[in-house]
Coordinates of C-alpha atoms and ligand atoms in Angstrom, one line a residue:
M1 CA -193.9 11.4 206.3
P2 CA -194.1 7.8 205.1
L3 CA -196.7 5.7 206.9
I4 CA -196.4 2.0 207.6
V5 CA -199.0 -0.4 209.1
Q6 CA -197.5 -3.4 211.0
K7 CA -199.8 -6.3 212.0
F8 CA -198.7 -8.9 214.6
G9 CA -200.7 -12.1 214.7
G10 CA -201.5 -14.3 217.8
T11 CA -198.3 -16.2 218.1
S12 CA -196.3 -13.0 217.6
V13 CA -197.8 -11.5 220.8
A14 CA -198.3 -14.8 222.7
D15 CA -196.5 -13.5 225.9
T16 CA -195.1 -10.2 227.2
Q17 CA -191.6 -10.9 225.9
K18 CA -193.0 -11.3 222.4
I19 CA -195.1 -8.2 222.9
L20 CA -191.9 -6.4 223.7
G21 CA -190.2 -7.9 220.7
A22 CA -193.0 -6.6 218.5
A23 CA -192.8 -3.2 220.2
R24 CA -189.2 -3.0 219.2
K25 CA -190.0 -3.7 215.6
A26 CA -192.5 -0.8 215.7
I27 CA -189.9 1.4 217.3
R28 CA -187.4 0.6 214.6
A29 CA -189.9 1.6 211.9
A30 CA -190.5 4.9 213.7
Q31 CA -186.8 5.5 214.1
A32 CA -186.5 5.0 210.3
G33 CA -188.7 8.0 209.9
N34 CA -192.1 6.4 209.5
Q35 CA -195.4 7.1 211.1
V36 CA -196.5 3.7 212.5
V37 CA -199.8 2.0 213.1
V38 CA -199.6 -1.3 214.8
V39 CA -202.6 -3.8 214.5
V40 CA -202.6 -6.7 216.9
S41 CA -204.5 -10.0 217.4
A42 CA -205.4 -11.6 220.6
M43 CA -202.5 -13.2 222.5
G44 CA -201.7 -16.8 221.5
K45 CA -204.7 -19.0 221.6
T46 CA -206.9 -16.6 223.5
T47 CA -209.7 -16.5 220.9
D48 CA -209.9 -20.3 220.8
H49 CA -210.1 -20.3 224.6
L50 CA -212.9 -17.7 224.6
V51 CA -214.8 -19.7 222.0
S52 CA -214.5 -22.8 224.1
L53 CA -215.7 -21.0 227.2
A54 CA -218.9 -20.0 225.4
K55 CA -219.3 -23.6 224.0
E56 CA -219.1 -25.0 227.6
I57 CA -222.4 -23.2 228.2
T58 CA -224.2 -23.7 224.9
D59 CA -223.7 -25.0 221.3
R60 CA -225.5 -22.0 219.9
P61 CA -224.4 -18.8 221.7
S62 CA -225.8 -15.5 220.4
H63 CA -223.6 -14.0 217.8
R64 CA -223.8 -10.6 219.3
E65 CA -222.5 -11.8 222.6
M66 CA -219.8 -13.9 220.9
D67 CA -218.5 -10.6 219.4
M68 CA -218.6 -8.9 222.7
L69 CA -216.6 -11.9 224.2
L70 CA -214.1 -12.4 221.4
S71 CA -213.3 -8.7 220.9
S72 CA -212.0 -8.7 224.5
G73 CA -208.9 -10.6 223.4
E74 CA -207.6 -8.0 221.1
Q75 CA -208.3 -5.3 223.8
V76 CA -205.9 -7.0 226.2
T77 CA -203.1 -7.0 223.6
I78 CA -203.5 -3.3 222.5
A79 CA -203.1 -2.2 226.1
L80 CA -200.1 -4.4 226.8
M81 CA -198.5 -3.2 223.5
A82 CA -199.0 0.4 224.4
I83 CA -197.6 -0.2 227.9
A84 CA -194.6 -2.0 226.3
L85 CA -193.9 1.0 224.0
E86 CA -194.2 3.5 226.7
S87 CA -191.9 1.4 228.9
L88 CA -189.3 1.6 226.0
G89 CA -189.6 5.4 226.0
Y90 CA -192.1 5.8 223.1
K91 CA -195.4 7.6 223.0
A92 CA -198.2 5.3 222.1
V93 CA -202.0 5.1 222.3
S94 CA -204.2 2.0 222.1
M95 CA -207.5 2.2 220.3
T96 CA -210.4 -0.3 220.0
G97 CA -212.2 -0.7 216.7
A98 CA -215.0 1.6 218.0
Q99 CA -212.5 4.3 219.1
I100 CA -210.9 4.4 215.7
G101 CA -214.3 4.4 214.0
I102 CA -214.2 1.1 212.1
K103 CA -217.8 1.0 211.0
T104 CA -219.2 -2.4 209.9
D105 CA -222.5 -3.9 209.0
S106 CA -224.4 -5.8 211.7
S107 CA -223.5 -9.4 210.6
H108 CA -222.1 -10.4 214.0
T109 CA -219.1 -12.8 213.8
K110 CA -218.8 -12.2 210.0
A111 CA -219.1 -8.4 209.8
R112 CA -217.9 -6.5 206.8
I113 CA -216.2 -3.1 207.0
R114 CA -218.2 -0.2 205.6
S115 CA -215.9 2.7 206.4
I116 CA -213.0 3.7 208.6
S117 CA -212.6 7.2 209.9
T118 CA -208.9 8.2 210.0
D119 CA -209.3 11.4 212.1
S120 CA -208.4 10.1 215.5
M121 CA -205.5 8.0 214.2
R122 CA -204.1 11.0 212.3
K123 CA -204.4 13.2 215.3
A124 CA -202.4 10.7 217.4
L125 CA -199.8 10.1 214.6
D126 CA -199.3 13.8 214.1
A127 CA -198.7 14.1 217.9
G128 CA -195.8 11.7 217.4
K129 CA -197.5 8.7 218.8
I130 CA -197.4 5.1 217.6
V131 CA -201.1 4.0 217.2
I132 CA -202.0 0.6 218.4
A133 CA -205.2 -0.7 216.8
A134 CA -207.2 -3.7 217.9
G135 CA -207.6 -6.0 214.9
F136 CA -210.6 -8.2 214.1
Q137 CA -213.3 -5.8 215.5
G138 CA -215.5 -2.9 214.5
I139 CA -218.8 -1.3 215.5
D140 CA -222.1 -1.2 213.8
D141 CA -224.5 1.7 213.4
E142 CA -226.3 0.9 216.7
G143 CA -223.0 0.8 218.6
N144 CA -222.7 -2.9 218.9
I145 CA -219.3 -4.4 218.8
T146 CA -218.8 -6.7 215.8
T147 CA -216.0 -9.0 214.7
L148 CA -214.8 -9.7 211.1
G149 CA -214.5 -13.5 211.3
R150 CA -211.7 -15.7 212.5
G151 CA -208.3 -14.6 211.2
G152 CA -209.8 -11.1 210.6
S153 CA -207.0 -9.0 212.0
D154 CA -205.2 -9.2 208.6
T155 CA -208.3 -7.6 207.1
S156 CA -208.3 -4.9 209.8
A157 CA -204.6 -4.2 209.0
V158 CA -204.9 -4.0 205.3
A159 CA -208.1 -2.0 205.6
L160 CA -206.4 0.5 207.8
A161 CA -203.5 0.7 205.4
A162 CA -205.9 1.4 202.6
A163 CA -207.8 4.0 204.5
L164 CA -204.6 5.8 205.6
G165 CA -203.0 5.5 202.2
A166 CA -200.0 3.7 203.9
D167 CA -196.9 3.0 201.9
E168 CA -196.8 -0.6 203.0
C169 CA -198.7 -3.1 205.2
E170 CA -196.3 -5.5 207.0
I171 CA -197.9 -8.8 208.3
Y172 CA -195.7 -10.2 211.0
T173 CA -196.4 -13.8 211.6
D174 CA -195.0 -17.1 212.7
V175 CA -193.7 -18.1 209.2
D176 CA -191.3 -16.0 207.2
G177 CA -193.4 -15.5 204.1
V178 CA -196.0 -16.9 201.8
Y179 CA -195.1 -20.5 200.7
T180 CA -196.1 -22.5 197.7
T181 CA -198.2 -24.5 200.3
D182 CA -198.5 -24.6 204.1
P183 CA -194.9 -25.2 205.2
R184 CA -196.2 -27.0 208.3
L185 CA -197.8 -29.6 206.1
L186 CA -195.1 -30.1 203.5
A187 CA -191.5 -29.6 204.3
E188 CA -190.7 -29.1 200.6
A189 CA -192.9 -26.0 200.3
R190 CA -190.9 -23.0 199.0
K191 CA -191.1 -19.4 200.1
V192 CA -192.1 -17.2 197.2
S193 CA -190.5 -13.8 196.6
Q194 CA -193.8 -12.4 195.4
I195 CA -197.4 -13.4 194.6
S196 CA -200.2 -11.7 192.8
Y197 CA -203.3 -10.5 194.6
D198 CA -205.5 -12.7 192.5
E199 CA -203.5 -15.8 193.3
M200 CA -203.2 -15.0 197.0
L201 CA -206.9 -14.2 197.2
E202 CA -207.8 -17.5 195.6
L203 CA -205.3 -19.5 197.7
A204 CA -206.4 -17.9 201.0
S205 CA -210.1 -18.5 200.0
L206 CA -209.2 -22.2 199.3
G207 CA -207.5 -22.7 202.7
A208 CA -204.1 -21.1 202.8
G209 CA -204.6 -19.7 206.3
V210 CA -201.6 -17.4 206.2
M211 CA -203.8 -14.5 205.2
H212 CA -207.5 -13.8 205.8
S213 CA -208.9 -13.8 202.2
R214 CA -210.8 -10.6 202.7
S215 CA -207.6 -8.8 203.4
I216 CA -206.4 -9.5 199.9
E217 CA -209.6 -8.1 198.5
F218 CA -208.8 -4.8 200.2
A219 CA -205.2 -5.0 199.0
K220 CA -206.2 -5.5 195.5
K221 CA -209.0 -3.0 195.4
F222 CA -206.9 -0.2 197.0
G223 CA -203.5 -1.2 195.7
V224 CA -201.9 -1.9 199.1
T225 CA -198.5 -3.6 199.0
V226 CA -198.5 -6.4 201.6
H227 CA -195.3 -7.8 203.0
V228 CA -195.7 -11.1 204.8
R229 CA -192.7 -11.7 207.1
S230 CA -191.5 -13.3 210.3
S231 CA -191.9 -11.8 213.7
F232 CA -188.9 -13.5 215.0
T233 CA -186.2 -12.7 212.3
D234 CA -185.4 -9.8 210.1
T235 CA -185.2 -11.6 206.8
P236 CA -187.3 -10.2 204.0
G237 CA -190.6 -12.1 203.5
S238 CA -193.0 -12.3 200.5
L239 CA -194.7 -9.4 198.7
I240 CA -198.3 -9.6 197.7
V241 CA -198.6 -7.2 194.7
G242 CA -200.2 -6.8 191.3
T243 CA -198.0 -9.2 189.4
P244 CA -197.2 -12.8 189.8
E245 CA -193.8 -14.2 190.7
S246 CA -193.4 -15.9 187.2
N247 CA -195.5 -17.1 184.3
T248 CA -195.6 -20.7 185.3
A249 CA -199.0 -22.3 185.3
V250 CA -199.3 -23.0 189.0
A251 CA -198.3 -20.6 191.7
G252 CA -199.4 -22.6 194.8
A253 CA -201.5 -25.4 196.2
A254 CA -204.0 -25.0 199.1
I255 CA -205.7 -27.5 201.3
A256 CA -208.9 -27.0 203.2
K257 CA -208.8 -30.0 205.6
N258 CA -212.1 -29.6 207.3
E259 CA -214.7 -29.4 204.6
A260 CA -218.2 -30.9 204.4
R261 CA -220.0 -32.0 201.2
L262 CA -223.7 -31.6 201.0
T263 CA -226.1 -32.8 198.4
L264 CA -229.7 -31.9 197.9
V265 CA -231.0 -35.0 196.2
G266 CA -233.9 -35.1 193.7
V267 CA -234.5 -31.4 193.2
P268 CA -237.3 -30.7 190.7
D269 CA -235.4 -29.4 187.7
K270 CA -236.8 -26.0 187.0
P271 CA -235.5 -22.4 187.0
G272 CA -235.4 -21.0 190.4
N273 CA -234.7 -23.9 192.6
A274 CA -230.9 -23.5 192.7
M275 CA -231.6 -19.8 193.3
R276 CA -233.7 -20.5 196.3
L277 CA -231.2 -22.8 197.8
F278 CA -228.3 -20.4 197.4
A279 CA -230.4 -17.5 198.5
R280 CA -231.0 -19.1 201.9
I281 CA -227.4 -20.1 202.3
A282 CA -226.2 -16.6 201.4
E283 CA -228.6 -15.1 204.0
A284 CA -226.8 -17.3 206.6
K285 CA -223.5 -15.8 205.3
I286 CA -222.1 -19.2 204.5
A287 CA -219.6 -19.4 201.7
T288 CA -220.2 -22.3 199.4
D289 CA -217.7 -23.8 197.0
M290 CA -217.5 -26.6 194.5
I291 CA -221.1 -26.3 193.4
V292 CA -222.1 -29.1 191.0
Q293 CA -225.6 -29.4 189.6
N294 CA -225.9 -32.9 188.0
I295 CA -227.8 -33.2 184.7
G296 CA -231.4 -34.1 185.3
Q297 CA -232.8 -37.6 185.5
E298 CA -236.6 -37.9 185.4
E299 CA -236.9 -34.2 185.6
R300 CA -235.0 -34.1 188.9
T301 CA -231.4 -33.0 189.5
D302 CA -229.0 -33.3 192.4
I303 CA -227.1 -30.2 193.7
S304 CA -223.9 -30.7 195.6
F305 CA -221.6 -28.2 197.1
T306 CA -219.0 -27.9 199.9
V307 CA -218.9 -25.6 202.9
P308 CA -216.3 -25.2 205.6
G309 CA -216.8 -28.0 208.2
N310 CA -217.7 -25.4 210.9
D311 CA -220.6 -24.3 208.9
L312 CA -222.1 -27.8 208.5
T313 CA -224.7 -27.6 211.2
A314 CA -225.9 -24.2 210.1
T315 CA -226.0 -25.4 206.4
L316 CA -228.0 -28.5 207.4
D317 CA -230.5 -26.3 209.1
V318 CA -230.9 -24.2 206.0
L319 CA -231.1 -27.3 203.7
K320 CA -233.9 -28.8 205.8
T321 CA -236.1 -25.8 205.3
V322 CA -235.2 -25.4 201.6
S323 CA -235.7 -29.1 200.8
E324 CA -239.3 -28.9 202.1
E325 CA -239.9 -25.6 200.2
I326 CA -238.9 -27.0 196.8
G327 CA -239.9 -30.6 197.2
A328 CA -236.5 -32.2 197.1
E329 CA -236.2 -35.9 197.9
R330 CA -233.6 -35.7 200.7
V331 CA -230.4 -34.2 202.0
D332 CA -227.1 -36.1 201.9
Y333 CA -223.9 -35.0 203.5
Q334 CA -220.4 -36.2 204.2
K335 CA -218.0 -34.9 206.8
N336 CA -214.3 -35.3 207.0
V337 CA -213.5 -34.5 203.4
A338 CA -210.7 -32.3 202.3
K339 CA -210.4 -29.9 199.3
V340 CA -207.0 -29.8 197.6
S341 CA -206.6 -27.0 195.0
V342 CA -204.0 -25.6 192.7
V343 CA -204.0 -21.9 191.7
G344 CA -202.1 -19.9 189.1
L345 CA -202.7 -17.0 186.8
G346 CA -200.6 -18.8 184.2
M347 CA -203.4 -21.4 183.9
E348 CA -205.4 -18.9 181.8
K349 CA -202.8 -19.1 179.1
Q350 CA -201.5 -22.7 179.5
G351 CA -203.6 -25.9 179.1
G352 CA -202.7 -29.3 180.5
V353 CA -202.9 -28.4 184.1
A354 CA -206.0 -30.3 185.0
E355 CA -205.0 -33.7 183.5
K356 CA -201.5 -33.4 185.1
M357 CA -203.1 -32.8 188.5
F358 CA -205.6 -35.7 188.2
R359 CA -202.8 -38.0 187.0
A360 CA -200.6 -37.1 189.9
V361 CA -203.4 -37.9 192.3
S362 CA -204.3 -41.2 190.6
R363 CA -200.7 -42.4 190.7
K364 CA -201.1 -42.5 194.5
M365 CA -204.3 -44.5 194.0
I366 CA -206.3 -41.8 195.6
N367 CA -210.0 -41.4 194.6
I368 CA -211.2 -37.9 193.7
S369 CA -214.8 -37.5 194.6
M370 CA -215.5 -34.1 193.2
I371 CA -213.8 -31.8 190.8
T372 CA -214.5 -28.1 189.9
T373 CA -212.4 -25.8 187.9
S374 CA -212.4 -22.1 187.1
E375 CA -210.1 -20.0 185.0
I376 CA -207.3 -19.8 187.6
K377 CA -207.9 -22.8 189.9
I378 CA -208.7 -26.4 190.0
S379 CA -210.2 -28.0 193.1
T380 CA -210.5 -31.7 194.0
L381 CA -212.3 -33.2 196.9
V382 CA -210.7 -36.3 198.6
S383 CA -211.1 -38.1 201.8
W384 CA -209.6 -36.7 204.9
E385 CA -207.0 -39.6 205.2
D386 CA -205.7 -38.9 201.6
A387 CA -205.5 -35.1 202.0
I388 CA -201.8 -34.6 202.7
E389 CA -200.7 -37.3 200.2
T390 CA -202.9 -35.5 197.6
L391 CA -201.3 -32.2 198.4
R392 CA -197.8 -33.7 198.2
A393 CA -198.5 -35.3 194.9
V394 CA -199.8 -32.1 193.4
H395 CA -197.1 -30.0 194.8
S396 CA -194.5 -32.3 193.4
V397 CA -196.0 -32.7 189.9
F398 CA -196.0 -28.9 189.4
Q399 CA -192.4 -28.7 190.8
L400 CA -193.5 -26.0 193.2
E401 CA -190.5 -26.7 195.3
K402 CA -188.2 -25.2 192.6
T403 CA -187.8 -21.5 192.1
P404 CA -189.2 -20.5 188.7
S405 CA -185.8 -19.8 187.2
Q406 CA -184.8 -23.4 187.9
L407 CA -187.6 -24.7 185.8
H408 CA -187.1 -25.7 182.2
S409 CA -189.6 -24.7 179.6
Q410 CA -193.1 -25.8 180.5
E411 CA -194.4 -28.5 178.2
L412 CA -197.9 -27.1 178.1
S413 CA -200.0 -26.0 175.2
V414 CA -200.8 -22.3 175.0
K415 CA -204.4 -21.1 175.5
P416 CA -205.5 -17.6 174.4
A417 CA -205.6 -15.0 177.2
K418 CA -209.2 -14.3 178.1
Q419 CA -209.6 -10.8 179.5
V420 CA -207.8 -7.6 180.1
K421 CA -208.6 -6.1 183.5
P422 CA -209.6 -2.5 183.7
E423 CA -208.2 -0.2 186.5
L424 CA -210.5 -0.2 189.5
D425 CA -212.2 3.1 190.3
V426 CA -212.6 2.8 194.1
A427 CA -214.0 6.3 194.4
R428 CA -217.3 4.9 193.2
I429 CA -217.9 2.5 196.0
S430 CA -219.9 3.4 199.1
G431 CA -218.8 0.7 201.4
M432 CA -215.2 -0.4 201.6
E433 CA -216.0 -4.1 201.2
D434 CA -218.7 -3.6 198.5
I435 CA -218.5 -5.9 195.5
L436 CA -216.9 -4.6 192.5
I437 CA -217.8 -6.1 189.2
E438 CA -215.2 -5.6 186.4
A439 CA -216.9 -7.2 183.4
I440 CA -219.7 -9.5 182.3
H441 CA -218.9 -11.8 179.4
L442 CA -220.8 -14.1 177.1
D443 CA -219.0 -16.9 175.2
Q444 CA -221.4 -18.4 172.7
A445 CA -219.1 -20.9 171.0
Q446 CA -219.2 -23.7 173.6
A447 CA -220.5 -27.2 173.7
R448 CA -221.1 -29.5 176.7
I449 CA -220.4 -33.2 177.1
T450 CA -221.6 -35.3 180.1
M451 CA -220.4 -38.8 181.0
P452 CA -222.9 -40.3 183.4
N453 CA -222.3 -43.5 185.3
V454 CA -218.5 -43.5 185.3
P455 CA -217.0 -46.1 187.6
D456 CA -216.0 -44.2 190.7
K457 CA -212.3 -45.2 191.1
P458 CA -208.9 -43.6 191.1
G459 CA -207.7 -42.4 187.7
I460 CA -210.9 -41.9 185.7
A461 CA -210.6 -38.1 185.4
A462 CA -206.9 -38.4 184.6
E463 CA -207.5 -41.0 181.9
M464 CA -210.4 -39.0 180.4
F465 CA -208.7 -35.6 180.2
E466 CA -205.4 -37.0 179.1
R467 CA -207.1 -38.7 176.2
I468 CA -209.0 -35.5 175.4
A469 CA -205.8 -33.5 175.5
E470 CA -204.0 -36.0 173.3
A471 CA -206.7 -35.3 170.7
G472 CA -205.6 -31.7 170.8
I473 CA -208.7 -30.4 172.6
V474 CA -208.5 -27.6 175.2
V475 CA -211.2 -28.1 177.8
D476 CA -212.6 -25.2 179.6
M477 CA -214.8 -26.0 182.6
I478 CA -214.7 -29.4 184.3
V479 CA -217.1 -30.7 187.0
Q480 CA -217.2 -34.1 188.5
S481 CA -219.5 -35.3 191.3
C482 CA -221.1 -38.4 192.6
G483 CA -224.3 -39.7 191.0
R484 CA -227.2 -41.4 192.9
N485 CA -226.0 -44.9 192.2
G486 CA -222.6 -44.2 193.6
K487 CA -221.1 -43.7 190.2
A488 CA -219.3 -40.5 189.1
I489 CA -220.7 -38.0 186.6
I490 CA -218.2 -35.9 184.7
T491 CA -219.2 -32.9 182.7
Y492 CA -217.0 -30.5 180.7
T493 CA -217.2 -27.8 178.1
V494 CA -215.2 -27.5 174.9
P495 CA -215.2 -25.0 172.0
R496 CA -218.0 -26.1 169.7
T497 CA -215.6 -26.6 166.8
M498 CA -214.0 -29.4 168.9
L499 CA -217.2 -31.1 169.8
D500 CA -217.1 -34.0 167.3
I501 CA -213.6 -35.0 168.2
A502 CA -214.3 -34.7 172.0
L503 CA -217.4 -36.7 171.7
G504 CA -215.6 -39.4 169.7
V505 CA -212.9 -39.7 172.4
T506 CA -215.5 -39.7 175.2
K507 CA -217.7 -42.4 173.4
K508 CA -214.6 -44.6 173.0
L509 CA -213.9 -44.3 176.7
A510 CA -217.5 -45.0 177.6
G511 CA -217.2 -48.3 175.6
E512 CA -213.9 -49.2 177.3
W513 CA -215.4 -48.5 180.7
K514 CA -218.7 -50.1 179.9
S515 CA -220.5 -47.0 181.1
D516 CA -223.5 -45.2 179.5
E517 CA -223.2 -43.3 176.3
P518 CA -222.1 -39.7 176.9
L519 CA -224.8 -37.0 176.6
H520 CA -224.1 -33.7 174.9
N521 CA -225.4 -30.3 174.2
P522 CA -223.9 -28.8 171.0
T523 CA -224.9 -25.3 171.7
V524 CA -224.0 -23.9 175.0
A525 CA -223.1 -20.4 176.1
I526 CA -221.0 -19.4 179.1
L527 CA -222.0 -16.3 181.1
S528 CA -219.2 -15.0 183.4
V529 CA -219.2 -12.2 186.0
C530 CA -215.6 -11.1 186.8
G531 CA -214.6 -9.0 189.8
T532 CA -212.9 -9.3 193.1
G533 CA -214.0 -11.3 196.2
L534 CA -216.9 -12.9 194.3
R535 CA -217.1 -16.2 196.2
S536 CA -216.7 -14.8 199.6
H537 CA -219.5 -12.2 199.0
T538 CA -222.0 -14.9 199.5
G539 CA -224.9 -13.1 197.9
L540 CA -223.4 -12.7 194.5
A541 CA -223.9 -16.2 193.1
Y542 CA -227.4 -16.0 194.4
R543 CA -228.1 -12.8 192.6
M544 CA -226.8 -14.4 189.4
F545 CA -229.1 -17.4 189.8
K546 CA -232.1 -15.3 190.7
T547 CA -231.7 -12.9 187.8
L548 CA -231.5 -15.8 185.4
A549 CA -234.3 -17.8 187.0
D550 CA -236.6 -14.8 187.0
G551 CA -235.8 -14.6 183.2
G552 CA -236.8 -18.3 182.9
I553 CA -233.3 -19.3 182.2
N554 CA -232.0 -22.7 183.6
V555 CA -228.5 -22.9 184.9
N556 CA -226.3 -25.9 184.1
I557 CA -222.7 -25.9 185.1
I558 CA -221.5 -23.4 187.7
S559 CA -217.9 -22.5 188.4
T560 CA -216.9 -20.1 191.2
S561 CA -213.7 -18.4 192.1
E562 CA -212.9 -15.2 193.9
R563 CA -212.4 -13.5 190.5
N564 CA -215.1 -15.1 188.4
I565 CA -218.4 -16.8 188.6
S566 CA -219.3 -18.6 185.3
I567 CA -222.3 -20.6 184.4
T568 CA -223.5 -22.4 181.3
V569 CA -226.9 -21.9 179.8
N570 CA -228.5 -23.0 176.5
N571 CA -227.1 -20.9 173.8
A572 CA -230.5 -19.6 172.6
Q573 CA -230.8 -17.9 176.0
G574 CA -227.3 -16.5 176.2
K575 CA -227.9 -13.0 174.9
H576 CA -231.0 -12.6 177.0
G577 CA -229.0 -13.8 180.0
L578 CA -226.3 -11.3 179.3
Q579 CA -228.7 -8.4 179.1
L580 CA -230.4 -9.4 182.4
L581 CA -227.1 -9.7 184.2
K582 CA -225.8 -6.4 182.9
K583 CA -229.0 -4.7 184.2
E584 CA -228.8 -6.5 187.6
F585 CA -225.2 -5.5 188.2
A586 CA -225.3 -2.1 186.6
N587 CA -224.7 -0.3 189.9
D588 CA -221.9 -2.6 190.9
M589 CA -219.7 -2.2 187.8
I590 CA -216.6 -0.2 188.1
Ligands
LIG601 P1 -201.2 -15.3 212.7 O1 -201.7 -15.7 214.0 O2 -199.9 -14.5 212.7 O3 -202.3 -14.5 211.9 P2 -201.8 -17.7 211.2 O4 -201.7 -18.9 212.0 O5 -203.1 -17.1 211.0 O6 -200.9 -16.6 211.9 O7 -201.1 -17.8 209.8 C1 -199.8 -18.3 209.8 C2 -199.8 -19.9 209.4 O8 -200.4 -20.0 208.1 C3 -198.5 -20.5 209.3 O9 -198.0 -21.0 210.6 C4 -198.7 -21.7 208.4 O10 -198.8 -22.9 209.0 C5 -200.1 -21.3 207.7 N1 -200.1 -21.3 206.3 C6 -201.0 -22.0 205.5 N2 -200.7 -21.8 204.2 C7 -199.6 -21.1 204.1 C8 -198.8 -20.7 203.0 N3 -199.2 -20.9 201.8 N4 -197.7 -20.0 203.3 C9 -197.3 -19.8 204.6 N5 -198.1 -20.2 205.6 C10 -199.1 -20.9 205.4
LIG602 N1 -208.0 -13.2 217.3 C1 -208.8 -13.4 216.1 C2 -208.7 -14.9 215.8 O1 -208.0 -15.7 216.4 C3 -208.4 -12.6 214.9 C4 -207.0 -12.8 214.3 O2 -206.2 -13.4 215.0 O3 -206.8 -12.5 213.2 O4 -209.4 -15.4 214.9
LIG603 MG1 -203.9 -15.2 210.8

């Protein structure tokens, strides 16, 4: 008998009428001949309310007790949903995470699923019952209740679908599908018919709140088809599957409105310091993004990165300790910054996306304070006030409002494809959320150019990368951050064969802008680790840095995405670095 998992989010179960509406959807699926598992969130804004109650008492409530508190929200909904189904004449049984046997680690408030036992659910399903499972929660080995992080019911639903081998996982929510960007922010956003796992994972991780990013990790790993659709209509929604909607360069744009930028200023430039910093942050389970390590001045460098605004206090606590340990000069930070990103698998094959994005933003006279790129995404950091305007400009320049068939041929140059993905062998993993590494690459044919002291004003990145593109050069990694004197520092890599031309263009620009001569390193290697969920597994970047630092290898540019973490090192150390990484990750490879 086919099995279907249906998940209803907070707004979809906000009151008893809505719970009855959701119950009717489950009944229809059962009447169509499916076994049905329903996963629910807490009603409406219950979780927010519970959080604020705790915050009325203290700013730093214990994580264990927060889990005890927050898990109560879902427990209310499962009971009401089961009561609703029974009142409509259907057999149903509600189950908490513990009753199902959703085993997690003990990282309270951010727990990861280790295993799910399907026995009790199967028994109930085989007895003709609709199973109602509490989303967002699990239990650790000591019997403590844990939660998976805000928005985690999506992850519960997809994980249950994976464990049960469900035919489909339907995510019922208050929008009727996945849009090219948050439709509440931009009216012109377009509903996509389908989107690939990689794109959705990246968009979710970069701020598209429609799905909890970890749910997409499960979907990709276990091949679950996810159907995001409306709780309030019957129209088909969007499918999250293995292949993208089209081969256009950009599939969607995401915004993370509440970000914070932190900089550790004046870090002694030696292997191991970046490692120590990210080790401590990883221990605190904080996901960092937009990591930029500036080139050293007087044997000291600055390391900047962003974290979700909610993690700022915890990150500052960590930085204070680390800063003393490694002898950094000081910690700088900026609140109220927003990250606007574009994502697309097509970017791997088409160049020209970065400069197009930077130009669109500069036309609005908006200043970009940081840039990082990876193979399928480009992120820019702007001030909070400029965030929506930036998103609008970017959405429009890539014509995301148009269905791919309406688009004429893309006027973008073609880049060679980088990697072929092997099939995942999930049987090898011990924990359901374990990291899976697919490949480790070494690209030894790169060179690096750095423009220090660039005037920090709108349009510089656009100008620079347009001029470089006009010279026929395809740039790989780009990072921009703010230097100590308030001026920008832009670093990028190019194939070594293109170094002279790129350097020529960059020197000319330096002359026009009256900034310092560009610096360059003609022999650079890029080491990349590819897999799934790499950024949100906070320990992975740290393991890369530590492995290389222990081998005496200094890390230069870092680029992270959910699929790929790449770093540049001196070419002479590339092969050694590759060997070290292959050894370190031997047990995580599929
Ligand atoms: P639920 O409570 O059902 O889990 P969420 O509020 O977590 O619902 O997610 C749905 C919301 O996600 C939508 O109301 C929408 O504003 C937001 N959202 C953000 N990005 C996107 C996107 N790309 N497509 C659709 N919705 C998005
Ligand atoms: N109720 C939890 C939250 O609000 C989990 C969820 O809704 O997905 O974060
Ligand atoms: Mg949600």
